[in-house]
Amino acid sequence: MGAWLSAALVAPLVLTAGCAARQPDPRGERAPEVPAPSAEVLGLRLPTDAYLLSVDEIYDGEEAADLLTRQCMRERGFEWRLIDRPDFGDWRNRRRYGVIEPDVAKSFGYHHVPALLSPTEVYEEKHRRELALTPQEKKAATDEASGCQRRANDTLWRGIRYDDALAMRFSSKALAESAKDPRVLRAVRDWSACMRGGGHSYPTHAKAIGDARWDMAKPPSREEKAVAVQDVTCQERTGLVRTWFRVDSELQQKWIAAKPKEFQALRAAKRSFLERAEKVRENPGG
């Protein structure tokens, strides 16, 4: 219960799909815009994705919870400001295999950029809303035992058992296992040879990403970005990401097929939650 809340906290949200956002620079300077995802990224759809809530589905749940929270708060004599959540799209696998987009490599190197995976505006707006609450409003909204947010969450999830841990575990396990598959290892060797041809010696993809020369506390250096660009170029030449994605998908599908009842129940629970959230969004007072 409450899976959408935990997901929203883990992955700060939100940017309009197809638009760019400014990523804060550690020095306070204007940083490059975050590019929209490439066609390759949008094509990375893994079997377990169908059982896990996407950013947009999390937003649907949050919007429904906000509407229920507002209704509850009004009953207690308070207001609750709603937050606009635009459509985002499904970019969840954008960094699953590392930096794979030329534009991202050119601008950010190997740096972790939250807005590449999920936008930040909605998360920041929720934070501002909470900071603006009076002590009485905060207790009415967030009290763990009787708060309106808890009440809204219970309403949305009542009777629904959505245990996404199995799908998340299979997703993580498939990524780790696929990295050891002979087909992926062969592609990595080809990638490494390609990198040497460009003057960069890395035995594995992970070694390039984790090079100690990259200072993540500072903006990416020219050298880091140059290596990342070469990395992406070599991925394209060797088909590394295509091979890895194919093996990753095969493993996930195999494991899902081995537990049909569990995954059918998970899909049904997800569908029930989204249908309930949609009814609230269509008729918040009903």
XYZ file of N, CA and C in Angstrom:
858
model
N 0.830 -1.198 0.000
C 0.000 0.000 0.000
C 0.865 1.248 0.000
N 0.443 2.262 -0.757
C 1.181 3.516 -0.750
C 2.419 3.491 -1.606
N 2.467 2.570 -2.569
C 3.674 2.444 -3.393
C 3.968 3.712 -4.166
N 2.914 4.395 -4.626
C 3.146 5.603 -5.428
C 3.790 6.695 -4.600
N 3.506 6.741 -3.297
C 4.118 7.761 -2.453
C 5.605 7.523 -2.313
N 5.997 6.273 -2.053
C 7.416 5.982 -1.895
C 8.153 6.220 -3.196
N 7.531 5.851 -4.310
C 8.182 6.062 -5.598
C 8.392 7.540 -5.872
N 7.411 8.350 -5.498
C 7.519 9.783 -5.749
C 8.627 10.404 -4.918
N 8.853 9.872 -3.721
C 9.902 10.416 -2.874
C 11.270 9.978 -3.343
N 11.363 8.753 -3.835
C 12.645 8.257 -4.330
C 13.066 8.979 -5.585
N 12.137 9.234 -6.463
C 12.459 9.883 -7.737
C 11.769 11.223 -7.827
N 12.432 12.319 -7.479
C 11.814 13.643 -7.565
C 11.271 13.901 -8.963
N 10.072 14.466 -9.028
C 9.342 14.610 -10.255
C 9.126 16.101 -10.572
N 8.964 16.808 -11.685
C 8.369 16.440 -12.926
C 8.662 17.504 -13.963
N 8.757 17.120 -15.177
C 9.035 17.991 -16.312
C 8.067 17.629 -17.423
N 7.628 18.582 -18.180
C 6.723 18.278 -19.282
C 7.447 17.435 -20.316
N 6.812 16.375 -20.782
C 7.434 15.503 -21.766
C 7.839 16.285 -23.004
N 9.061 16.020 -23.463
C 9.540 16.673 -24.671
C 10.130 18.040 -24.438
N 10.058 18.562 -23.203
C 10.615 19.871 -22.917
C 11.939 19.730 -22.187
N 12.662 20.816 -22.095
C 13.951 20.780 -21.432
C 13.875 21.517 -20.111
N 14.752 21.129 -19.183
C 14.812 21.796 -17.890
C 16.244 22.176 -17.599
N 16.426 23.233 -16.820
C 17.749 23.640 -16.402
C 18.172 22.819 -15.196
N 19.351 22.240 -15.260
C 19.881 21.476 -14.150
C 20.793 22.381 -13.322
N 20.583 22.470 -11.986
C 21.412 23.338 -11.167
C 22.886 23.000 -11.285
N 23.711 24.009 -11.371
C 25.157 23.866 -11.439
C 25.717 24.002 -10.028
N 26.660 23.121 -9.593
C 27.211 23.205 -8.242
C 27.806 24.571 -7.927
N 28.244 25.313 -8.931
C 28.854 26.625 -8.694
C 27.819 27.747 -8.737
N 26.551 27.375 -8.953
C 25.513 28.383 -9.021
C 25.400 29.017 -10.388
N 26.117 28.495 -11.365
C 26.067 29.054 -12.704
C 24.975 28.352 -13.519
N 24.650 28.945 -14.647
C 23.620 28.377 -15.521
C 24.161 27.126 -16.196
N 23.513 26.024 -15.977
C 23.963 24.745 -16.518
C 23.230 24.429 -17.817
N 23.729 23.450 -18.594
C 23.080 23.100 -19.865
C 21.668 22.575 -19.646
N 20.853 22.710 -20.682
C 19.499 22.171 -20.617
C 19.542 20.652 -20.729
N 18.614 20.024 -20.043
C 18.483 18.579 -20.134
C 17.698 18.252 -21.401
N 18.287 17.526 -22.322
C 17.585 17.230 -23.583
C 16.470 16.216 -23.383
N 15.492 16.286 -24.256
C 14.444 15.267 -24.254
C 15.065 13.922 -24.603
N 14.452 12.816 -24.172
C 15.048 11.504 -24.422
C 15.087 11.160 -25.906
N 16.101 10.397 -26.272
C 16.252 9.969 -27.657
C 15.243 8.870 -27.977
N 15.118 8.567 -29.255
C 14.225 7.486 -29.687
C 14.689 6.157 -29.096
N 16.003 5.992 -28.961
C 16.531 4.761 -28.384
C 16.041 4.594 -26.947
N 16.102 5.664 -26.169
C 15.644 5.614 -24.786
C 14.159 5.280 -24.718
N 13.361 5.931 -25.546
C 11.919 5.698 -25.522
C 11.564 4.281 -25.950
N 12.491 3.621 -26.632
C 12.252 2.245 -27.059
C 12.665 1.205 -26.038
N 13.262 1.623 -24.940
C 13.718 0.683 -23.915
C 12.561 0.323 -22.987
N 11.736 -0.606 -23.428
C 10.599 -1.060 -22.634
C 10.866 -2.490 -22.184
N 11.041 -2.672 -20.897
C 11.354 -3.981 -20.331
C 10.092 -4.684 -19.829
N 10.083 -6.011 -19.789
C 8.887 -6.738 -19.350
C 8.378 -6.330 -17.975
N 9.277 -6.087 -17.024
C 8.816 -5.737 -15.680
C 8.177 -4.352 -15.620
N 8.434 -3.515 -16.620
C 7.863 -2.165 -16.611
C 6.339 -2.192 -16.556
N 5.755 -3.203 -17.158
C 4.294 -3.282 -17.210
C 3.678 -3.487 -15.828
N 4.492 -3.926 -14.876
C 3.973 -4.229 -13.547
C 4.312 -3.142 -12.523
N 5.137 -2.191 -12.914
C 5.569 -1.123 -12.019
C 4.955 0.201 -12.455
N 4.685 1.071 -11.511
C 4.082 2.364 -11.824
C 5.089 3.279 -12.513
N 4.678 3.861 -13.625
C 5.514 4.836 -14.323
C 5.366 6.191 -13.636
N 6.158 7.164 -14.064
C 6.051 8.504 -13.511
C 4.634 9.053 -13.696
N 4.079 8.921 -14.892
C 2.736 9.440 -15.139
C 1.689 8.731 -14.279
N 1.862 7.437 -14.059
C 0.926 6.695 -13.213
C 1.074 7.104 -11.749
N 2.300 7.373 -11.337
C 2.522 7.910 -9.994
C 1.812 9.251 -9.859
N 1.937 10.078 -10.889
C 1.262 11.377 -10.879
C -0.244 11.247 -10.776
N -0.806 10.261 -11.499
C -2.254 10.047 -11.421
C -2.665 9.736 -9.982
N -1.869 8.886 -9.325
C -2.153 8.555 -7.930
C -1.998 9.760 -7.021
N -0.974 10.545 -7.255
C -0.752 11.741 -6.438
C -1.867 12.764 -6.628
N -2.305 12.917 -7.868
C -3.393 13.868 -8.134
C -4.667 13.446 -7.423
N -4.980 12.143 -7.489
C -6.168 11.638 -6.801
C -6.037 11.835 -5.295
N -4.856 11.566 -4.763
C -4.630 11.744 -3.326
C -4.757 13.206 -2.927
N -4.277 14.107 -3.773
C -4.401 15.538 -3.494
C -5.866 15.965 -3.422
N -6.672 15.439 -4.349
C -8.091 15.785 -4.366
C -8.801 15.274 -3.110
N -8.462 14.057 -2.703
C -9.052 13.512 -1.484
C -8.552 14.270 -0.257
N -7.280 14.659 -0.285
C -6.715 15.426 0.830
C -7.391 16.784 0.939
N -7.631 17.432 -0.196
C -8.306 18.732 -0.182
C -9.704 18.616 0.419
N -10.415 17.576 0.006
C -11.766 17.369 0.535
C -11.729 17.191 2.052
N -10.795 16.385 2.521
C -10.637 16.129 3.957
C -10.238 17.402 4.701
N -9.308 18.159 4.142
C -8.844 19.379 4.783
C -9.978 20.398 4.897
N -10.809 20.501 3.879
C -11.938 21.431 3.919
C -12.923 21.029 5.010
N -13.095 19.738 5.197
C -13.965 19.265 6.276
C -13.431 19.706 7.636
N -12.114 19.908 7.713
C -11.488 20.317 8.972
C -11.235 21.825 9.042
N -11.744 22.545 8.045
C -11.640 23.989 8.069
C -10.375 24.563 7.468
N -9.678 23.760 6.663
C -8.439 24.224 6.048
C -8.533 24.093 4.531
N -7.616 24.768 3.846
C -7.498 24.608 2.396
C -6.287 23.731 2.079
N -6.278 23.159 0.879
C -5.155 22.342 0.415
C -4.906 22.684 -1.045
N -3.767 23.256 -1.304
C -3.453 23.717 -2.660
C -3.115 22.532 -3.565
N -3.784 22.464 -4.702
C -3.506 21.424 -5.686
C -2.280 21.806 -6.512
N -1.618 20.799 -7.039
C -0.399 20.997 -7.824
C -0.616 20.461 -9.229
N -0.200 21.229 -10.216
C -0.328 20.785 -11.602
C 0.745 19.754 -11.913
N 0.319 18.618 -12.457
C 1.257 17.552 -12.823
C 1.088 17.264 -14.317
N 1.968 17.790 -15.145
C 1.847 17.568 -16.592
C 2.248 16.149 -16.975
N 1.854 15.748 -18.164
C 2.279 14.452 -18.679
C 3.797 14.460 -18.862
N 4.426 13.364 -18.484
C 5.881 13.295 -18.557
C 6.357 12.295 -19.600
N 5.770 11.119 -19.604
C 6.251 10.063 -20.495
C 7.040 9.043 -19.692
N 7.474 7.998 -20.348
C 8.150 6.905 -19.646
C 9.630 6.887 -20.016
N 10.440 7.516 -19.173
C 11.891 7.580 -19.413
C 12.649 6.730 -18.402
N 11.986 5.817 -17.737
C 12.557 5.179 -16.551
C 13.868 4.430 -16.806
N 14.088 3.967 -18.034
C 15.302 3.190 -18.316
C 16.403 4.009 -18.982
N 16.288 5.318 -18.874
C 17.227 6.202 -19.572
C 18.679 5.976 -19.147
N 18.912 5.711 -17.875
C 20.281 5.501 -17.401
C 20.527 4.063 -16.932
N 19.670 3.149 -17.318
C 19.821 1.764 -16.863
C 21.157 1.169 -17.318
N 21.577 1.514 -18.523
C 22.828 0.970 -19.057
C 23.928 2.034 -19.121
N 23.767 3.076 -18.314
C 24.755 4.152 -18.310
C 24.337 5.274 -19.240
N 25.294 6.109 -19.603
C 25.033 7.201 -20.539
C 24.994 6.617 -21.944
N 23.867 6.764 -22.633
C 23.738 6.135 -23.955
C 23.337 7.141 -25.038
N 23.209 8.429 -24.666
C 22.762 9.441 -25.624
C 23.871 10.460 -25.895
N 24.180 10.728 -27.152
C 25.245 11.684 -27.487
C 25.047 13.062 -26.867
N 23.821 13.580 -26.910
C 23.573 14.921 -26.384
C 23.809 14.985 -24.881
N 23.442 13.919 -24.180
C 23.671 13.872 -22.730
C 25.164 13.798 -22.439
N 25.876 12.979 -23.195
C 27.322 12.853 -23.002
C 28.029 14.188 -23.240
N 27.625 14.901 -24.271
C 28.245 16.182 -24.602
C 28.046 17.223 -23.508
N 26.894 17.207 -22.885
C 26.569 18.232 -21.892
C 26.956 17.860 -20.468
N 26.802 16.589 -20.126
C 26.942 16.200 -18.726
C 27.983 15.123 -18.451
N 28.597 14.570 -19.481
C 29.543 13.497 -19.246
C 28.858 12.341 -18.554
N 29.485 11.867 -17.459
C 28.913 10.765 -16.694
C 28.187 11.248 -15.445
N 28.017 12.537 -15.291
C 27.410 13.079 -14.089
C 25.966 12.615 -13.905
N 25.607 12.419 -12.631
C 24.228 12.070 -12.294
C 23.385 13.333 -12.368
N 22.388 13.318 -13.229
C 21.515 14.475 -13.417
C 20.081 14.016 -13.168
N 19.501 14.348 -12.004
C 18.163 13.839 -11.670
C 17.114 14.085 -12.745
N 17.161 15.240 -13.388
C 16.126 15.579 -14.372
C 16.193 14.714 -15.626
N 17.262 13.926 -15.783
C 17.329 13.007 -16.914
C 16.355 11.838 -16.723
N 16.049 11.524 -15.483
C 15.172 10.394 -15.193
C 13.779 10.828 -14.788
N 13.705 11.896 -14.068
C 12.406 12.417 -13.658
C 12.575 13.896 -13.396
N 11.564 14.678 -13.748
C 11.691 16.114 -13.601
C 11.624 16.542 -12.142
N 11.973 17.777 -11.882
C 12.090 18.239 -10.504
C 11.016 19.228 -10.083
N 10.310 19.832 -11.030
C 9.401 20.918 -10.681
C 8.278 20.499 -9.727
N 7.664 19.345 -9.960
C 6.557 18.922 -9.113
C 7.056 18.625 -7.699
N 8.180 17.941 -7.619
C 8.775 17.640 -6.313
C 9.044 18.927 -5.543
N 9.624 19.919 -6.223
C 9.927 21.192 -5.564
C 8.657 21.922 -5.152
N 7.623 21.840 -5.987
C 6.363 22.505 -5.669
C 5.700 21.857 -4.455
N 5.776 20.544 -4.361
C 5.232 19.855 -3.190
C 5.982 20.271 -1.930
N 7.295 20.415 -2.057
C 8.103 20.831 -0.919
C 7.726 22.241 -0.474
N 7.531 23.142 -1.443
C 7.133 24.515 -1.109
C 5.757 24.537 -0.439
N 4.862 23.695 -0.913
C 3.533 23.634 -0.303
C 3.625 23.201 1.153
N 4.448 22.215 1.422
C 4.580 21.742 2.798
C 5.197 22.808 3.702
N 6.192 23.527 3.189
C 6.841 24.565 3.983
C 5.879 25.699 4.331
N 4.880 25.915 3.480
C 3.943 27.017 3.685
C 2.829 26.677 4.673
N 2.741 25.425 5.104
C 1.675 25.032 6.021
C 1.905 25.607 7.416
N 0.825 26.036 8.041
C 0.905 26.418 9.454
C 1.014 25.137 10.282
N 1.424 25.231 11.540
C 1.495 24.019 12.371
C 0.171 23.259 12.427
N -0.944 24.002 12.489
C -2.263 23.348 12.548
C -2.578 22.641 11.222
N -2.258 23.324 10.115
C -2.488 22.720 8.800
C -1.612 21.491 8.598
N -0.381 21.589 9.044
C 0.539 20.467 8.866
C 0.069 19.249 9.636
N -0.389 19.455 10.858
C -0.891 18.324 11.640
C -2.123 17.717 10.978
N -3.028 18.585 10.519
C -4.248 18.085 9.878
C -3.933 17.298 8.609
N -2.899 17.711 7.905
C -2.571 17.064 6.632
C -1.676 15.846 6.784
N -0.665 15.931 7.666
C 0.405 14.933 7.638
C 0.484 14.029 8.851
N -0.376 14.215 9.850
C -0.320 13.352 11.030
C -0.399 11.887 10.604
N 0.542 11.077 11.100
C 0.638 9.692 10.648
C -0.597 8.868 10.997
N -1.226 9.195 12.080
C -2.383 8.404 12.499
C -3.690 8.896 11.899
N -3.878 10.244 11.839
C -5.185 10.766 11.443
C -5.127 11.846 10.371
N -3.955 12.075 9.781
C -3.807 13.126 8.788
C -4.593 12.858 7.521
N -4.931 13.934 6.833
C -5.717 13.798 5.604
C -4.954 13.053 4.508
N -3.649 13.209 4.467
C -2.877 12.471 3.467
C -2.936 10.976 3.749
N -2.833 10.609 5.014
C -2.950 9.194 5.380
C -4.337 8.671 5.021
N -5.343 9.469 5.304
C -6.714 9.065 4.992
C -6.897 8.885 3.484
N -6.342 9.811 2.698
C -6.448 9.706 1.239
C -5.733 8.462 0.730
N -4.544 8.216 1.282
C -3.774 7.046 0.875
C -4.538 5.754 1.177
N -5.110 5.691 2.373
C -5.877 4.505 2.757
C -7.083 4.305 1.840
N -7.723 5.403 1.467
C -8.881 5.312 0.571
C -8.497 4.748 -0.784
N -7.378 5.202 -1.318
C -6.950 4.759 -2.646
C -6.490 3.302 -2.658
N -5.897 2.858 -1.558
C -5.298 1.521 -1.552
C -6.117 0.483 -0.787
N -7.252 0.888 -0.215
C -8.030 -0.058 0.595
C -8.408 -1.297 -0.213
N -8.055 -2.453 0.319
C -8.387 -3.716 -0.336
C -7.485 -4.105 -1.486
N -6.506 -3.275 -1.787
C -5.596 -3.569 -2.906
C -4.231 -3.957 -2.342
N -3.771 -5.121 -2.704
C -2.440 -5.568 -2.276
C -1.493 -5.474 -3.472
N -0.760 -4.386 -3.516
C 0.177 -4.153 -4.620
C 1.607 -4.250 -4.078
N 2.173 -5.435 -4.192
C 3.519 -5.675 -3.699
C 4.468 -5.698 -4.889
N 5.027 -4.522 -5.193
C 5.875 -4.423 -6.384
C 7.307 -4.891 -6.145
N 7.596 -5.399 -4.944
C 8.969 -5.811 -4.626
C 9.454 -6.923 -5.553
N 8.573 -7.840 -5.931
C 8.970 -8.944 -6.805
C 9.439 -8.426 -8.155
N 8.654 -7.536 -8.769
C 9.038 -6.984 -10.075
C 10.317 -6.158 -9.959
N 10.449 -5.390 -8.900
C 11.652 -4.579 -8.709
C 12.875 -5.465 -8.510
N 12.704 -6.539 -7.762
C 13.811 -7.467 -7.524
C 14.226 -8.160 -8.814
N 13.246 -8.594 -9.606
C 13.558 -9.233 -10.881
C 14.251 -8.254 -11.827
N 13.818 -7.011 -11.812
C 14.442 -6.004 -12.671
C 15.910 -5.801 -12.309
N 16.183 -5.677 -11.010
C 17.565 -5.484 -10.555
C 18.409 -6.725 -10.825
N 17.824 -7.887 -10.573
C 18.553 -9.139 -10.777
C 18.873 -9.344 -12.255
N 17.924 -9.009 -13.124
C 18.140 -9.181 -14.559
C 19.262 -8.279 -15.062
N 19.323 -7.070 -14.538
C 20.398 -6.157 -14.946
C 21.759 -6.727 -14.557
N 21.857 -7.228 -13.335
C 23.126 -7.786 -12.865
C 23.487 -9.061 -13.621
N 22.497 -9.947 -13.804
C 22.765 -11.219 -14.483
C 23.079 -11.013 -15.968
N 22.375 -10.100 -16.607
C 22.606 -9.873 -18.037
C 24.007 -9.331 -18.296
N 24.550 -8.580 -17.333
C 25.904 -8.035 -17.499
C 26.959 -9.132 -17.562
N 26.603 -10.328 -17.069
C 27.552 -11.457 -17.059
C 27.302 -12.442 -18.199
N 26.303 -12.170 -19.010
C 25.971 -13.057 -20.123
C 27.085 -13.005 -21.178
N 27.442 -14.155 -21.772
C 28.517 -14.170 -22.784
C 28.296 -13.200 -23.936
N 27.045 -13.009 -24.343
C 26.768 -12.090 -25.445
C 27.079 -10.646 -25.063
N 26.741 -10.298 -23.830
C 27.020 -8.937 -23.364
C 28.514 -8.766 -23.135
N 29.161 -9.772 -22.567
C 30.600 -9.689 -22.334
C 31.356 -9.537 -23.652
N 30.891 -10.208 -24.676
C 31.519 -10.085 -25.991
C 31.338 -8.670 -26.538
N 30.145 -8.121 -26.352
C 29.893 -6.747 -26.802
C 30.742 -5.752 -26.019
N 30.941 -6.018 -24.733
C 31.784 -5.138 -23.907
C 33.234 -5.194 -24.377
N 33.701 -6.375 -24.737
C 35.079 -6.480 -25.260
C 35.227 -5.688 -26.558
N 34.229 -5.789 -27.407
C 34.254 -5.003 -28.647
C 34.237 -3.507 -28.341
N 33.425 -3.135 -27.368
C 33.350 -1.727 -26.953
C 34.702 -1.253 -26.423
N 35.339 -2.087 -25.596
C 36.647 -1.733 -25.024
C 37.689 -1.533 -26.118
N 37.664 -2.407 -27.129
C 38.600 -2.265 -28.248
C 38.340 -0.973 -29.003
N 37.070 -0.633 -29.168
C 36.708 0.620 -29.833
C 37.206 1.814 -29.032
N 37.086 1.758 -27.716
C 37.549 2.844 -26.858
C 39.064 2.997 -26.944
N 39.777 1.877 -27.008
C 41.241 1.960 -27.143
C 41.617 2.641 -28.451
N 40.826 2.384 -29.479
C 41.072 3.035 -30.756
C 40.924 4.541 -30.675
N 40.169 5.005 -29.700
C 39.993 6.435 -29.500
C 40.931 6.994 -28.450
N 41.847 6.156 -27.960
C 42.831 6.614 -26.987
C 42.415 6.473 -25.541
N 41.357 5.682 -25.270
C 40.877 5.519 -23.893
C 40.885 4.037 -23.529
N 41.557 3.701 -22.452
C 41.710 2.304 -22.065
C 40.821 1.964 -20.871
N 39.721 1.284 -21.156
C 38.797 0.838 -20.113
C 38.391 -0.607 -20.422
N 38.605 -1.534 -19.475
C 38.218 -2.922 -19.736
C 36.708 -3.128 -19.736
N 36.003 -2.299 -18.984
C 34.548 -2.435 -18.907
C 33.884 -1.070 -18.978
N 32.603 -1.117 -19.280
C 31.781 0.079 -19.329
C 31.755 0.774 -17.962
N 31.651 -0.038 -16.894
C 31.568 0.515 -15.537
C 32.835 1.274 -15.167
N 33.979 0.834 -15.666
C 35.241 1.506 -15.347
C 35.281 2.912 -15.924
N 34.695 3.084 -17.076
C 34.661 4.420 -17.681
C 33.758 5.337 -16.867
N 32.615 4.825 -16.480
C 31.665 5.630 -15.703
C 32.262 6.005 -14.346
N 32.954 5.057 -13.728
C 33.476 5.265 -12.385
C 34.916 5.739 -12.326
N 35.448 6.248 -13.409
C 36.829 6.750 -13.427
C 37.019 7.776 -12.304
N 38.061 7.579 -11.486
C 38.314 8.459 -10.339
C 38.609 9.891 -10.754
N 38.930 10.101 -12.022
C 39.214 11.464 -12.471
C 37.956 12.319 -12.552
N 36.800 11.689 -12.614
C 35.568 12.467 -12.735
C 35.125 12.939 -11.351
N 35.117 14.225 -11.147
C 34.722 14.816 -9.871
C 33.241 15.180 -9.930
N 32.428 14.356 -9.272
C 30.983 14.556 -9.341
C 30.504 15.751 -8.526
N 31.391 16.319 -7.716
C 31.020 17.501 -6.934
C 31.187 18.785 -7.741
N 31.770 18.658 -8.923
C 31.996 19.815 -9.790
C 31.372 19.561 -11.153
N 31.208 20.592 -11.952
C 30.698 20.382 -13.310
C 31.631 19.454 -14.083
N 31.094 18.685 -15.040
C 31.933 17.752 -15.793
C 33.053 18.467 -16.549
N 34.228 17.868 -16.509
C 35.368 18.437 -17.216
C 35.252 18.178 -18.707
N 36.051 18.897 -19.477
C 36.077 18.688 -20.924
C 36.504 17.258 -21.245
N 37.465 16.739 -20.464
C 37.949 15.381 -20.700
C 36.853 14.354 -20.415
N 36.135 14.526 -19.320
C 35.053 13.597 -18.992
C 34.014 13.558 -20.101
N 33.635 14.720 -20.589
C 32.631 14.765 -21.655
C 33.153 14.135 -22.939
N 34.431 14.330 -23.222
C 35.015 13.734 -24.428
C 35.014 12.209 -24.337
N 35.346 11.673 -23.154
C 35.335 10.225 -22.964
C 33.907 9.692 -23.070
N 32.951 10.405 -22.482
C 31.558 9.962 -22.536
C 31.042 9.949 -23.971
N 31.421 10.942 -24.749
C 31.002 10.986 -26.161
C 31.597 9.800 -26.919
N 32.881 9.511 -26.675
C 33.505 8.354 -27.315
C 32.836 7.063 -26.867
N 32.483 7.001 -25.604
C 31.776 5.851 -25.036
C 30.487 5.588 -25.814
N 29.665 6.612 -25.978
C 28.398 6.467 -26.693
C 28.637 6.080 -28.146
N 29.639 6.672 -28.755
C 29.975 6.341 -30.141
C 30.320 4.868 -30.272
N 31.116 4.364 -29.331
C 31.513 2.952 -29.372
C 30.341 2.023 -29.059
N 29.445 2.465 -28.199
C 28.236 1.674 -27.951
C 27.453 1.477 -29.248
N 27.312 2.560 -30.006
C 26.552 2.491 -31.250
C 27.243 1.584 -32.262
N 28.569 1.674 -32.349
C 29.317 0.866 -33.312
C 29.271 -0.612 -32.977
N 29.272 -0.951 -31.694
C 29.334 -2.360 -31.281
C 27.977 -2.957 -30.944
N 26.944 -2.126 -30.877
C 25.620 -2.629 -30.517
C 25.519 -3.055 -29.066
N 26.338 -2.469 -28.191
C 26.377 -2.878 -26.791
C 25.016 -2.751 -26.110
N 24.387 -1.602 -26.215
C 23.113 -1.400 -25.520
C 22.025 -2.276 -26.120
N 22.005 -2.435 -27.430
C 20.995 -3.304 -28.056
C 21.127 -4.736 -27.550
N 22.370 -5.211 -27.467
C 22.600 -6.575 -26.985
C 22.216 -6.707 -25.524
N 22.628 -5.764 -24.724
C 22.354 -5.802 -23.291
C 20.855 -5.759 -23.027
N 20.166 -4.879 -23.719
C 18.718 -4.757 -23.549
C 18.017 -6.062 -23.935
N 18.466 -6.685 -25.014
C 17.843 -7.930 -25.465
C 18.017 -9.040 -24.421
N 19.220 -9.174 -23.874
C 19.476 -10.205 -22.864
C 18.712 -9.898 -21.576
N 18.726 -8.652 -21.169
C 17.992 -8.182 -19.998
C 16.513 -8.543 -20.134
N 15.940 -8.254 -21.274
C 14.518 -8.534 -21.524
C 14.227 -10.029 -21.497
N 15.110 -10.818 -22.100
C 14.917 -12.270 -22.128
C 14.876 -12.849 -20.724
N 15.796 -12.406 -19.873
C 15.837 -12.906 -18.507
C 14.565 -12.521 -17.749
N 14.150 -11.274 -17.891
C 12.948 -10.844 -17.193
C 11.733 -11.636 -17.639
N 11.591 -11.810 -18.936
C 10.439 -12.536 -19.460
C 10.430 -13.978 -18.974
N 11.594 -14.588 -18.909
C 11.713 -15.975 -18.440
C 11.264 -16.085 -16.987
N 11.702 -15.183 -16.157
C 11.355 -15.232 -14.731
C 9.889 -14.892 -14.500
N 9.358 -13.963 -15.263
C 7.934 -13.620 -15.150
C 7.075 -14.827 -15.527
N 7.478 -15.517 -16.584
C 6.727 -16.702 -17.033
C 6.759 -17.811 -15.990
N 7.786 -17.832 -15.161
C 7.911 -18.868 -14.137
C 7.026 -18.585 -12.923
N 6.504 -17.362 -12.807
C 5.646 -17.000 -11.674
C 4.375 -16.311 -12.195
N 3.590 -17.016 -12.990
C 2.419 -16.373 -13.619
C 1.396 -15.842 -12.628
N 1.112 -16.574 -11.563
C 0.086 -16.130 -10.616
C 0.510 -14.840 -9.913
N 1.767 -14.801 -9.504
C 2.260 -13.626 -8.787
C 2.202 -12.376 -9.656
N 2.606 -12.520 -10.916
C 2.635 -11.348 -11.793
C 1.246 -10.975 -12.288
N 0.375 -11.956 -12.452
C -1.007 -11.632 -12.805
C -1.670 -10.849 -11.677
N -1.383 -11.256 -10.440
C -1.951 -10.552 -9.290
C -1.388 -9.137 -9.195
N -0.117 -8.998 -9.495
C 0.523 -7.680 -9.438
C -0.080 -6.748 -10.490
N -0.264 -7.261 -11.698
C -0.857 -6.448 -12.760
C -2.293 -6.055 -12.401
N -3.053 -6.994 -11.831
C -4.439 -6.714 -11.462
C -4.501 -5.657 -10.356
N -3.579 -5.732 -9.403
C -3.562 -4.759 -8.312
C -3.214 -3.371 -8.834
N -2.254 -3.304 -9.720
C -1.882 -2.022 -10.316
C -3.070 -1.438 -11.074
N -3.745 -2.263 -11.849
C -4.896 -1.801 -12.619
C -6.006 -1.307 -11.693
N -6.249 -2.025 -10.605
C -7.297 -1.626 -9.659
C -6.986 -0.270 -9.040
N -5.739 -0.069 -8.682
C -5.338 1.219 -8.099
C -5.530 2.362 -9.089
N -5.078 2.153 -10.321
C -5.183 3.212 -11.322
C -6.644 3.511 -11.666
N -7.484 2.485 -11.696
C -8.900 2.698 -11.962
C -9.542 3.484 -10.828
N -9.171 3.170 -9.603
C -9.707 3.899 -8.462
C -9.244 5.350 -8.478
N -7.967 5.557 -8.782
C -7.441 6.923 -8.854
C -8.146 7.716 -9.946
N -8.437 7.067 -11.071
C -9.119 7.742 -12.178
C -10.536 8.153 -11.777
N -11.228 7.313 -11.044
C -12.578 7.647 -10.598
C -12.553 8.866 -9.683
N -11.548 8.949 -8.827
C -11.425 10.096 -7.935
C -11.145 11.354 -8.728
N -10.279 11.239 -9.727
C -9.920 12.401 -10.539
C -11.123 12.883 -11.354
N -11.982 11.962 -11.792
C -13.162 12.324 -12.566
C -14.274 12.899 -11.685
N -14.348 12.405 -10.452
C -15.411 12.841 -9.552
C -14.864 12.920 -8.133
N -14.071 13.950 -7.842
C -13.395 14.025 -6.537
C -14.340 14.099 -5.345
N -15.525 14.584 -5.568
C -16.467 14.686 -4.445
C -17.305 13.447 -4.251
N -17.173 12.486 -5.186
C -18.045 11.303 -5.106
C -17.461 10.176 -4.338
